[in-house]
PDB file of C-alpha atoms in Angstrom:
ATOM      1  CA  MET A   1       2.863  10.227  52.251  1.00 56.00           C
ATOM      2  CA  LYS A   2       2.118  13.002  49.833  1.00 61.00           C
ATOM      3  CA  LYS A   3      -1.636  12.952  50.655  1.00 58.00           C
ATOM      4  CA  LEU A   4      -0.640  13.031  54.408  1.00 52.00           C
ATOM      5  CA  HIS A   5       1.705  15.916  53.963  1.00 57.00           C
ATOM      6  CA  GLU A   6      -0.843  17.902  52.049  1.00 58.00           C
ATOM      7  CA  ALA A   7      -3.288  17.455  54.706  1.00 52.00           C
ATOM      8  CA  GLU A   8      -1.038  18.636  57.452  1.00 53.00           C
ATOM      9  CA  GLU A   9      -1.837  22.281  56.968  1.00 51.00           C
ATOM     10  CA  ASP A  10      -5.606  21.511  57.598  1.00 52.00           C
ATOM     11  CA  VAL A  11      -4.942  19.578  60.713  1.00 50.00           C
ATOM     12  CA  LYS A  12      -4.665  22.297  63.396  1.00 47.00           C
ATOM     13  CA  ASP A  13      -5.560  21.807  67.145  1.00 46.00           C
ATOM     14  CA  GLY A  14      -7.337  18.656  66.205  1.00 45.00           C
ATOM     15  CA  THR A  15     -10.268  20.559  64.507  1.00 46.00           C
ATOM     16  CA  SER A  16      -9.545  19.566  60.873  1.00 53.00           C
ATOM     17  CA  ASN A  17     -12.167  17.778  58.716  1.00 64.00           C
ATOM     18  CA  SER A  18      -9.724  16.850  55.758  1.00 86.00           C
ATOM     19  CA  TYR A  19     -10.489  13.068  56.331  1.00 94.00           C
ATOM     20  CA  VAL A  20      -7.448  12.442  54.321  1.00 93.00           C
ATOM     21  CA  CYS A  21      -7.372   8.632  55.416  1.00 95.00           C
ATOM     22  CA  THR A  22     -10.782   8.215  53.556  1.00 94.00           C
ATOM     23  CA  ASN A  23     -10.265  10.366  50.536  1.00 91.00           C
ATOM     24  CA  GLY A  24     -12.004  13.351  51.901  1.00 92.00           C
ATOM     25  CA  ILE A  25     -15.271  11.518  53.015  1.00 93.00           C
ATOM     26  CA  ASN A  26     -16.740  11.835  56.300  1.00 94.00           C
ATOM     27  CA  PRO A  27     -16.719   8.203  58.008  1.00 95.00           C
ATOM     28  CA  ALA A  28     -19.964   9.204  59.571  1.00 93.00           C
ATOM     29  CA  GLN A  29     -21.523   9.335  56.109  1.00 93.00           C
ATOM     30  CA  MET A  30     -20.520   5.831  55.225  1.00 95.00           C
ATOM     31  CA  SER A  31     -21.457   2.264  56.244  1.00 96.00           C
ATOM     32  CA  ASN A  32     -18.889   0.329  57.967  1.00 95.00           C
ATOM     33  CA  LYS A  33     -18.248  -1.723  54.932  1.00 95.00           C
ATOM     34  CA  ASP A  34     -17.860   1.452  52.733  1.00 96.00           C
ATOM     35  CA  TYR A  35     -15.705   2.959  55.340  1.00 97.00           C
ATOM     36  CA  ILE A  36     -13.446  -0.049  55.564  1.00 96.00           C
ATOM     37  CA  ASN A  37     -12.923  -0.065  51.868  1.00 96.00           C
ATOM     38  CA  ALA A  38     -12.299   3.686  51.735  1.00 96.00           C
ATOM     39  CA  PHE A  39      -9.806   3.471  54.505  1.00 96.00           C
ATOM     40  CA  ALA A  40      -7.938   0.478  53.001  1.00 95.00           C
ATOM     41  CA  ALA A  41      -7.652   2.363  49.756  1.00 95.00           C
ATOM     42  CA  GLY A  42      -6.177   5.521  51.680  1.00 94.00           C
ATOM     43  CA  PRO A  43      -2.687   6.426  52.923  1.00 94.00           C
ATOM     44  CA  CYS A  44      -3.166   5.737  56.502  1.00 96.00           C
ATOM     45  CA  THR A  45      -2.591   2.644  58.776  1.00 96.00           C
ATOM     46  CA  PRO A  46      -4.698   1.513  61.621  1.00 97.00           C
ATOM     47  CA  VAL A  47      -3.285   2.860  65.175  1.00 97.00           C
ATOM     48  CA  VAL A  48      -3.283   1.322  68.566  1.00 96.00           C
ATOM     49  CA  PHE A  49      -2.299   3.582  71.422  1.00 95.00           C
ATOM     50  CA  LEU A  50      -0.967   2.663  74.874  1.00 94.00           C
ATOM     51  CA  GLY A  51      -0.759   5.300  77.855  1.00 93.00           C
ATOM     52  CA  GLY A  52       1.869   5.447  80.545  1.00 91.00           C
ATOM     53  CA  ILE A  53       1.941   4.574  84.132  1.00 89.00           C
ATOM     54  CA  THR A  54      -1.214   5.809  86.094  1.00 90.00           C
ATOM     55  CA  ALA A  55      -2.593   6.988  82.649  1.00 91.00           C
ATOM     56  CA  THR A  56      -5.400   4.558  82.519  1.00 93.00           C
ATOM     57  CA  LYS A  57      -8.686   5.039  84.446  1.00 93.00           C
ATOM     58  CA  LEU A  58      -9.511   1.950  86.653  1.00 95.00           C
ATOM     59  CA  GLN A  59     -12.917   0.684  87.600  1.00 96.00           C
ATOM     60  CA  VAL A  60     -13.473  -1.313  90.802  1.00 96.00           C
ATOM     61  CA  LEU A  61     -15.944  -4.149  90.674  1.00 97.00           C
ATOM     62  CA  ILE A  62     -17.559  -4.910  94.083  1.00 97.00           C
ATOM     63  CA  ASN A  63     -19.097  -8.372  95.159  1.00 97.00           C
ATOM     64  CA  CYS A  64     -20.910  -7.065  98.277  1.00 96.00           C
ATOM     65  CA  GLU A  65     -21.590 -10.230  99.994  1.00 96.00           C
ATOM     66  CA  THR A  66     -17.843 -11.471  99.645  1.00 97.00           C
ATOM     67  CA  LEU A  67     -16.475  -8.091 100.593  1.00 97.00           C
ATOM     68  CA  HIS A  68     -18.849  -7.919 103.493  1.00 97.00           C
ATOM     69  CA  SER A  69     -17.847 -11.320 104.752  1.00 97.00           C
ATOM     70  CA  GLN A  70     -14.245 -11.673 104.081  1.00 96.00           C
ATOM     71  CA  SER A  71     -13.106  -8.181 104.219  1.00 95.00           C
ATOM     72  CA  PRO A  72     -15.195  -6.595 106.872  1.00 96.00           C
ATOM     73  CA  GLN A  73     -12.825  -3.680 107.957  1.00 95.00           C
ATOM     74  CA  VAL A  74     -12.663  -2.499 104.355  1.00 96.00           C
ATOM     75  CA  PHE A  75     -16.478  -2.750 104.064  1.00 96.00           C
ATOM     76  CA  SER A  76     -16.710  -0.656 107.468  1.00 95.00           C
ATOM     77  CA  ASP A  77     -14.110   1.851 106.273  1.00 94.00           C
ATOM     78  CA  CYS A  78     -16.043   2.575 103.159  1.00 94.00           C
ATOM     79  CA  LYS A  79     -19.241   3.282 105.332  1.00 93.00           C
ATOM     80  CA  TRP A  80     -21.155   0.388 103.990  1.00 95.00           C
ATOM     81  CA  THR A  81     -23.389  -1.372 106.395  1.00 94.00           C
ATOM     82  CA  THR A  82     -25.575  -3.854 104.228  1.00 94.00           C
ATOM     83  CA  CYS A  83     -25.796  -5.647 100.921  1.00 94.00           C
ATOM     84  CA  LYS A  84     -29.683  -5.845 101.173  1.00 91.00           C
ATOM     85  CA  LYS A  85     -31.247  -3.489  98.637  1.00 85.00           C
ATOM     86  CA  ASN A  86     -33.623  -0.934  99.857  1.00 79.00           C
ATOM     87  CA  ILE A  87     -35.717   1.818  98.559  1.00 76.00           C
ATOM     88  CA  PHE A  88     -33.007   4.377  98.468  1.00 73.00           C
ATOM     89  CA  ASN A  89     -30.153   1.961  98.296  1.00 70.00           C
ATOM     90  CA  THR A  90     -28.454   3.430 101.212  1.00 81.00           C
ATOM     91  CA  GLY A  91     -25.648   1.790 103.093  1.00 90.00           C
ATOM     92  CA  MET A  92     -24.729  -0.579 100.266  1.00 93.00           C
ATOM     93  CA  PRO A  93     -21.919  -0.157  97.553  1.00 94.00           C
ATOM     94  CA  LYS A  94     -22.777   0.229  93.904  1.00 93.00           C
ATOM     95  CA  GLU A  95     -21.630  -2.591  91.651  1.00 94.00           C
ATOM     96  CA  GLU A  96     -18.873  -0.573  90.298  1.00 95.00           C
ATOM     97  CA  TYR A  97     -16.987   2.723  90.689  1.00 94.00           C
ATOM     98  CA  THR A  98     -14.223   4.702  89.064  1.00 93.00           C
ATOM     99  CA  ILE A  99     -11.452   4.260  91.416  1.00 92.00           C
ATOM    100  CA  TRP A 100      -8.549   5.795  89.707  1.00 91.00           C
ATOM    101  CA  ILE A 101      -8.745   8.726  90.163  1.00 88.00           C
ATOM    102  CA  PRO A 102     -11.989   8.445  92.457  1.00 88.00           C
ATOM    103  CA  ASP A 103     -15.050  10.717  91.868  1.00 82.00           C
ATOM    104  CA  LEU A 104     -15.313  13.369  94.416  1.00 79.00           C
ATOM    105  CA  LEU A 105     -18.458  11.879  96.065  1.00 81.00           C
ATOM    106  CA  THR A 106     -17.298   8.305  96.460  1.00 87.00           C
ATOM    107  CA  PRO A 107     -16.687   6.982  99.897  1.00 88.00           C
ATOM    108  CA  MET A 108     -13.041   5.928  98.679  1.00 88.00           C
ATOM    109  CA  ASN A 109     -12.152   9.619  97.899  1.00 82.00           C
ATOM    110  CA  ILE A 110      -8.509  10.081  98.973  1.00 79.00           C
ATOM    111  CA  ALA A 111      -9.106  13.876  99.120  1.00 78.00           C
ATOM    112  CA  LYS A 112     -11.466  13.572 101.972  1.00 75.00           C
ATOM    113  CA  PRO A 113      -9.892  14.461 105.357  1.00 73.00           C
ATOM    114  CA  THR A 114     -10.861  11.365 107.265  1.00 85.00           C
ATOM    115  CA  ALA A 115      -8.673   8.228 107.779  1.00 89.00           C
ATOM    116  CA  ALA A 116     -11.409   5.962 107.019  1.00 90.00           C
ATOM    117  CA  ASN A 117     -11.936   7.272 103.449  1.00 88.00           C
ATOM    118  CA  LYS A 118      -8.115   6.756 102.896  1.00 89.00           C
ATOM    119  CA  ARG A 119      -8.319   3.254 104.403  1.00 92.00           C
ATOM    120  CA  CYS A 120     -11.276   2.470 102.051  1.00 94.00           C
ATOM    121  CA  PHE A 121      -9.187   3.664  99.151  1.00 94.00           C
ATOM    122  CA  VAL A 122      -6.291   1.506 100.062  1.00 93.00           C
ATOM    123  CA  GLY A 123      -8.395  -1.454 100.962  1.00 94.00           C
ATOM    124  CA  LEU A 124     -10.045  -1.463  97.493  1.00 95.00           C
ATOM    125  CA  PHE A 125      -7.104  -0.343  95.394  1.00 94.00           C
ATOM    126  CA  GLY A 126      -4.254  -1.852  96.931  1.00 92.00           C
ATOM    127  CA  LEU A 127      -2.553  -5.307  96.000  1.00 91.00           C
ATOM    128  CA  HIS A 128      -1.065  -7.834  98.256  1.00 89.00           C
ATOM    129  CA  TRP A 129       1.946  -9.906  96.895  1.00 88.00           C
ATOM    130  CA  TYR A 130       2.905 -13.529  97.464  1.00 88.00           C
ATOM    131  CA  ARG A 131       5.336 -15.868  95.703  1.00 88.00           C
ATOM    132  CA  ASP A 132       3.839 -18.868  93.826  1.00 87.00           C
ATOM    133  CA  ASP A 133       5.126 -22.245  93.624  1.00 91.00           C
ATOM    134  CA  GLN A 134       7.919 -21.009  91.117  1.00 88.00           C
ATOM    135  CA  GLY A 135       8.993 -18.149  93.206  1.00 86.00           C
ATOM    136  CA  LYS A 136       7.365 -15.617  91.057  1.00 82.00           C
ATOM    137  CA  LEU A 137       5.683 -12.539  92.660  1.00 81.00           C
ATOM    138  CA  GLN A 138       1.964 -12.591  92.046  1.00 86.00           C
ATOM    139  CA  PRO A 139      -0.476  -9.805  93.012  1.00 89.00           C
ATOM    140  CA  GLN A 140      -3.645 -10.556  94.873  1.00 92.00           C
ATOM    141  CA  GLN A 141      -6.626  -8.293  95.338  1.00 94.00           C
ATOM    142  CA  THR A 142      -8.832  -7.834  98.361  1.00 95.00           C
ATOM    143  CA  PRO A 143     -11.501 -10.528  98.536  1.00 96.00           C
ATOM    144  CA  GLY A 144     -14.702  -9.216  97.073  1.00 96.00           C
ATOM    145  CA  VAL A 145     -12.864  -6.688  95.067  1.00 97.00           C
ATOM    146  CA  ASN A 146     -12.036  -6.913  91.148  1.00 96.00           C
ATOM    147  CA  ILE A 147     -10.326  -4.009  89.422  1.00 96.00           C
ATOM    148  CA  LYS A 148     -10.279  -3.638  85.784  1.00 96.00           C
ATOM    149  CA  PRO A 149      -9.540  -0.859  83.225  1.00 96.00           C
ATOM    150  CA  MET A 150     -12.459   1.380  81.938  1.00 95.00           C
ATOM    151  CA  GLY A 151     -13.931  -0.276  78.963  1.00 93.00           C
ATOM    152  CA  PHE A 152     -13.356  -3.827  80.417  1.00 94.00           C
ATOM    153  CA  THR A 153     -16.342  -3.649  82.892  1.00 96.00           C
ATOM    154  CA  PRO A 154     -20.160  -4.117  82.300  1.00 95.00           C
ATOM    155  CA  GLY A 155     -20.578  -0.473  83.141  1.00 94.00           C
ATOM    156  CA  THR A 156     -18.211   0.931  80.718  1.00 94.00           C
ATOM    157  CA  ARG A 157     -17.763  -1.600  77.797  1.00 91.00           C
ATOM    158  CA  THR A 158     -20.175   0.066  75.655  1.00 90.00           C
ATOM    159  CA  ASN A 159     -19.634   3.767  76.530  1.00 89.00           C
ATOM    160  CA  SER A 160     -16.002   4.386  76.853  1.00 91.00           C
ATOM    161  CA  ARG A 161     -14.994   4.988  73.136  1.00 91.00           C
ATOM    162  CA  CYS A 162     -13.355   1.237  72.896  1.00 87.00           C
ATOM    163  CA  GLY A 163     -11.079   2.296  75.886  1.00 87.00           C
ATOM    164  CA  PHE A 164     -10.048   5.737  74.702  1.00 91.00           C
ATOM    165  CA  ASP A 165     -11.962   7.322  77.565  1.00 91.00           C
ATOM    166  CA  ALA A 166     -10.020   5.248  79.769  1.00 93.00           C
ATOM    167  CA  ILE A 167      -6.900   7.211  78.827  1.00 91.00           C
ATOM    168  CA  SER A 168      -8.341  10.746  78.491  1.00 86.00           C
ATOM    169  CA  GLY A 169      -9.096  12.792  81.576  1.00 78.00           C
ATOM    170  CA  VAL A 170      -7.879  10.777  84.472  1.00 80.00           C
ATOM    171  CA  LEU A 171      -8.884  13.510  86.882  1.00 75.00           C
ATOM    172  CA  PRO A 172     -12.520  13.727  87.988  1.00 70.00           C
ATOM    173  CA  SER A 173     -14.733  15.481  85.462  1.00 64.00           C
ATOM    174  CA  LEU A 174     -15.673  18.345  88.011  1.00 60.00           C
ATOM    175  CA  VAL A 175     -11.959  19.421  88.258  1.00 60.00           C
ATOM    176  CA  ILE A 176     -10.433  18.527  84.834  1.00 64.00           C
ATOM    177  CA  THR A 177      -9.457  21.062  82.452  1.00 66.00           C
ATOM    178  CA  GLU A 178      -9.027  20.753  78.609  1.00 62.00           C
ATOM    179  CA  GLY A 179      -5.285  20.570  79.010  1.00 58.00           C
ATOM    180  CA  GLN A 180      -5.488  17.675  81.341  1.00 60.00           C
ATOM    181  CA  LYS A 181      -7.493  15.288  79.180  1.00 70.00           C
ATOM    182  CA  GLY A 182      -4.535  13.103  78.532  1.00 72.00           C
ATOM    183  CA  PHE A 183      -4.521  11.762  75.099  1.00 85.00           C
ATOM    184  CA  ASN A 184      -7.985  13.165  73.922  1.00 86.00           C
ATOM    185  CA  LYS A 185      -6.482  15.464  71.556  1.00 84.00           C
ATOM    186  CA  PHE A 186      -4.637  12.670  69.716  1.00 87.00           C
ATOM    187  CA  ARG A 187      -7.907  10.903  69.436  1.00 90.00           C
ATOM    188  CA  ILE A 188      -9.617  13.985  68.125  1.00 89.00           C
ATOM    189  CA  GLN A 189      -6.881  14.731  65.550  1.00 89.00           C
ATOM    190  CA  LEU A 190      -6.763  11.208  64.274  1.00 93.00           C
ATOM    191  CA  GLU A 191     -10.722  11.115  64.000  1.00 93.00           C
ATOM    192  CA  SER A 192     -10.467  14.281  62.066  1.00 92.00           C
ATOM    193  CA  MET A 193      -8.159  12.659  59.582  1.00 93.00           C
ATOM    194  CA  GLY A 194     -10.833   9.911  58.972  1.00 95.00           C
ATOM    195  CA  TYR A 195      -9.905   7.249  61.709  1.00 96.00           C
ATOM    196  CA  LYS A 196     -12.784   5.504  63.346  1.00 95.00           C
ATOM    197  CA  ILE A 197     -12.571   4.079  66.918  1.00 94.00           C
ATOM    198  CA  GLY A 198     -13.119   0.453  67.154  1.00 92.00           C
ATOM    199  CA  LEU A 199     -12.266  -0.226  63.366  1.00 95.00           C
ATOM    200  CA  THR A 200      -9.092   1.663  62.633  1.00 97.00           C
ATOM    201  CA  LEU A 201      -8.326   3.303  65.962  1.00 96.00           C
ATOM    202  CA  GLN A 202      -7.989   1.562  69.247  1.00 95.00           C
ATOM    203  CA  ALA A 203      -6.729   2.231  72.649  1.00 95.00           C
ATOM    204  CA  GLU A 204      -5.291  -0.460  74.865  1.00 95.00           C
ATOM    205  CA  PRO A 205      -6.028   0.288  78.581  1.00 95.00           C
ATOM    206  CA  TYR A 206      -4.369  -1.858  81.146  1.00 96.00           C
ATOM    207  CA  ASP A 207      -4.105  -2.295  84.879  1.00 95.00           C
ATOM    208  CA  TRP A 208      -0.722  -0.469  85.421  1.00 93.00           C
ATOM    209  CA  ARG A 209      -0.424  -1.784  89.156  1.00 91.00           C
ATOM    210  CA  ARG A 210       0.015  -5.199  87.676  1.00 91.00           C
ATOM    211  CA  PRO A 211       3.286  -6.763  86.220  1.00 87.00           C
ATOM    212  CA  TYR A 212       3.692  -6.352  82.474  1.00 88.00           C
ATOM    213  CA  TYR A 213       3.549 -10.135  82.210  1.00 87.00           C
ATOM    214  CA  ASP A 214       0.131 -10.357  83.628  1.00 89.00           C
ATOM    215  CA  ASN A 215      -1.908  -7.409  82.518  1.00 93.00           C
ATOM    216  CA  GLU A 216      -4.402  -6.709  79.621  1.00 95.00           C
ATOM    217  CA  VAL A 217      -1.592  -5.712  77.069  1.00 95.00           C
ATOM    218  CA  HIS A 218      -0.027  -9.005  77.711  1.00 94.00           C
ATOM    219  CA  HIS A 219      -3.272 -11.086  77.512  1.00 94.00           C
ATOM    220  CA  GLU A 220      -4.971  -9.082  74.778  1.00 94.00           C
ATOM    221  CA  PHE A 221      -2.775  -7.328  72.440  1.00 95.00           C
ATOM    222  CA  ASN A 222      -1.827 -10.100  69.974  1.00 95.00           C
ATOM    223  CA  ALA A 223      -5.600 -10.782  69.506  1.00 95.00           C
ATOM    224  CA  LEU A 224      -6.366  -7.128  69.112  1.00 95.00           C
ATOM    225  CA  ILE A 225      -3.764  -6.511  66.252  1.00 95.00           C
ATOM    226  CA  GLU A 226      -4.713  -9.685  64.547  1.00 95.00           C
ATOM    227  CA  GLU A 227      -8.325  -8.767  64.354  1.00 95.00           C
ATOM    228  CA  MET A 228      -7.631  -5.227  63.346  1.00 95.00           C
ATOM    229  CA  TYR A 229      -5.411  -6.597  60.514  1.00 96.00           C
ATOM    230  CA  LYS A 230      -8.272  -8.912  59.417  1.00 94.00           C
ATOM    231  CA  ILE A 231     -10.716  -6.144  59.467  1.00 92.00           C
ATOM    232  CA  ASN A 232      -8.665  -3.554  57.499  1.00 90.00           C
ATOM    233  CA  GLY A 233      -5.983  -5.702  55.619  1.00 93.00           C
ATOM    234  CA  LYS A 234      -3.245  -3.244  56.773  1.00 96.00           C
ATOM    235  CA  ARG A 235      -0.443  -3.615  59.077  1.00 97.00           C
ATOM    236  CA  ILE A 236      -0.908  -1.806  62.358  1.00 97.00           C
ATOM    237  CA  SER A 237       1.118   1.503  63.656  1.00 97.00           C
ATOM    238  CA  VAL A 238       1.468   0.950  67.286  1.00 97.00           C
ATOM    239  CA  VAL A 239       1.972   4.175  69.661  1.00 96.00           C
ATOM    240  CA  ALA A 240       3.089   3.904  73.182  1.00 95.00           C
ATOM    241  CA  HIS A 241       3.988   6.629  75.659  1.00 93.00           C
ATOM    242  CA  SER A 242       6.275   6.323  78.780  1.00 91.00           C
ATOM    243  CA  PHE A 243       5.660   3.013  80.681  1.00 91.00           C
ATOM    244  CA  GLY A 244       3.488   1.904  77.899  1.00 93.00           C
ATOM    245  CA  ASN A 245       6.531   1.153  76.096  1.00 94.00           C
ATOM    246  CA  ILE A 246       7.645  -1.320  78.608  1.00 92.00           C
ATOM    247  CA  ASN A 247       4.410  -3.170  78.110  1.00 93.00           C
ATOM    248  CA  MET A 248       4.894  -2.936  74.492  1.00 94.00           C
ATOM    249  CA  ALA A 249       8.486  -4.288  74.273  1.00 92.00           C
ATOM    250  CA  ASN A 250       7.260  -7.190  76.246  1.00 92.00           C
ATOM    251  CA  ALA A 251       4.249  -7.795  73.908  1.00 94.00           C
ATOM    252  CA  LEU A 252       6.442  -7.406  70.823  1.00 93.00           C
ATOM    253  CA  SER A 253       8.963  -9.682  72.112  1.00 91.00           C
ATOM    254  CA  GLN A 254       6.326 -12.354  72.596  1.00 89.00           C
ATOM    255  CA  LEU A 255       5.282 -12.264  68.969  1.00 91.00           C
ATOM    256  CA  PRO A 256       7.008 -14.398  66.502  1.00 92.00           C
ATOM    257  CA  SER A 257       8.947 -12.568  63.801  1.00 92.00           C
ATOM    258  CA  GLU A 258       6.610 -13.743  61.135  1.00 94.00           C
ATOM    259  CA  SER A 259       3.746 -12.402  63.153  1.00 94.00           C
ATOM    260  CA  ARG A 260       5.519  -8.997  63.811  1.00 93.00           C
ATOM    261  CA  ASN A 261       6.292  -8.468  60.043  1.00 94.00           C
ATOM    262  CA  LYS A 262       2.683  -9.477  58.928  1.00 95.00           C
ATOM    263  CA  TRP A 263       0.811  -7.359  61.472  1.00 96.00           C
ATOM    264  CA  ILE A 264       2.980  -4.403  62.577  1.00 96.00           C
ATOM    265  CA  GLN A 265       3.776  -1.514  60.274  1.00 96.00           C
ATOM    266  CA  ARG A 266       5.818   0.764  62.764  1.00 95.00           C
ATOM    267  CA  TYR A 267       6.205   1.343  66.312  1.00 96.00           C
ATOM    268  CA  PHE A 268       6.210   4.919  67.750  1.00 95.00           C
ATOM    269  CA  ALA A 269       7.833   4.812  71.156  1.00 94.00           C
ATOM    270  CA  ILE A 270       7.094   8.205  73.137  1.00 92.00           C
ATOM    271  CA  ALA A 271       9.458   9.001  75.869  1.00 89.00           C
ATOM    272  CA  PRO A 272      10.236   5.520  76.621  1.00 90.00           C
ATOM    273  CA  PRO A 273      12.018   4.766  79.912  1.00 87.00           C
ATOM    274  CA  TYR A 274      14.305   2.146  78.478  1.00 83.00           C
ATOM    275  CA  LEU A 275      17.340   3.646  80.134  1.00 81.00           C
ATOM    276  CA  GLY A 276      15.518   3.972  83.482  1.00 77.00           C
ATOM    277  CA  SER A 277      13.511   7.033  85.014  1.00 72.00           C
ATOM    278  CA  PRO A 278      15.765   8.060  87.998  1.00 69.00           C
ATOM    279  CA  THR A 279      14.365  11.762  87.959  1.00 67.00           C
ATOM    280  CA  THR A 280      10.856  10.426  88.397  1.00 62.00           C
ATOM    281  CA  TRP A 281      11.698   8.066  91.147  1.00 59.00           C
ATOM    282  CA  SER A 282      13.978  10.474  92.987  1.00 62.00           C
ATOM    283  CA  MET A 283      11.123  12.975  93.126  1.00 54.00           C
ATOM    284  CA  VAL A 284       8.820  10.150  94.360  1.00 51.00           C
ATOM    285  CA  LEU A 285      11.283   9.480  97.110  1.00 55.00           C
ATOM    286  CA  GLY A 286      11.221  12.991  98.458  1.00 55.00           C
ATOM    287  CA  SER A 287      14.561  14.613  96.946  1.00 50.00           C
ATOM    288  CA  HIS A 288      15.810  15.684  93.621  1.00 48.00           C
ATOM    289  CA  GLY A 289      18.449  18.035  92.600  1.00 48.00           C
ATOM    290  CA  ASP A 290      16.161  20.248  90.248  1.00 51.00           C
ATOM    291  CA  VAL A 291      13.278  20.833  92.819  1.00 44.00           C
ATOM    292  CA  GLU A 292      13.173  21.686  96.430  1.00 45.00           C
ATOM    293  CA  ASP A 293      13.273  18.845  98.821  1.00 42.00           C
ATOM    294  CA  LEU A 294       9.714  17.680  99.527  1.00 38.00           C
ATOM    295  CA  ASP A 295       8.421  16.865 102.995  1.00 39.00           C
ATOM    296  CA  PHE A 296       6.314  13.546 102.622  1.00 31.00           C
TER     297      PHE A 296
END
């Protein structure tokens, strides 16, 4: 803790290169083995970070033949006409798109004025709900469509900073400003202290449309922290923001106490909605005492 406090003066606006977690050595100048040993000997713990609701960028994977045959209206609304490749690949969908929030030039762009563009977005992004044999509500995606967080798809698995790009800059790149890059500064500051993405620093993107008992946090979190513990030999600090805390509370409740004590060092809950979020929901419904009534 003394080393961390001494480094605080150097950590300003995420531009410090103090590398306090690795005894002042730049991780880029070390092999992974040397880096892990240096981090293990330092004062820092590995970190896993979860964003809040809508704070994970989602990718839509499209099976063209299935979508064309089983969801023809969605296919048509998206202005696609064929699944056959041609010289210019016109009239057919790409294998995947960023859909939350869509890029400005994609056919499912909700900012475009036509009703078809909006129906395209809803057809690809929306979920249908049904009750299973036990009476539990289950989500069902449009046939031919599969939505996963950025970092979990073939097109983003190796170029999304182990999922950190999924929680940084949800808005399209053409309109985003530095102040809207989500948790990007959090990543930059930790990297300046000596953290390394994929080894000691990991984001946990998840499909926030799905229930907490059936999304990536529920299915992947235990394996993630166990693997990070094996790599570093140190317990993990978990940081969650807003709705991410609902997911984290569920994930931690599923861990046996022995595993929690072995793998988890501390848990930071930033703005957790544990007492509900009436202000947010009243604004969504169109009226709130602190703001003017909104006409939806």
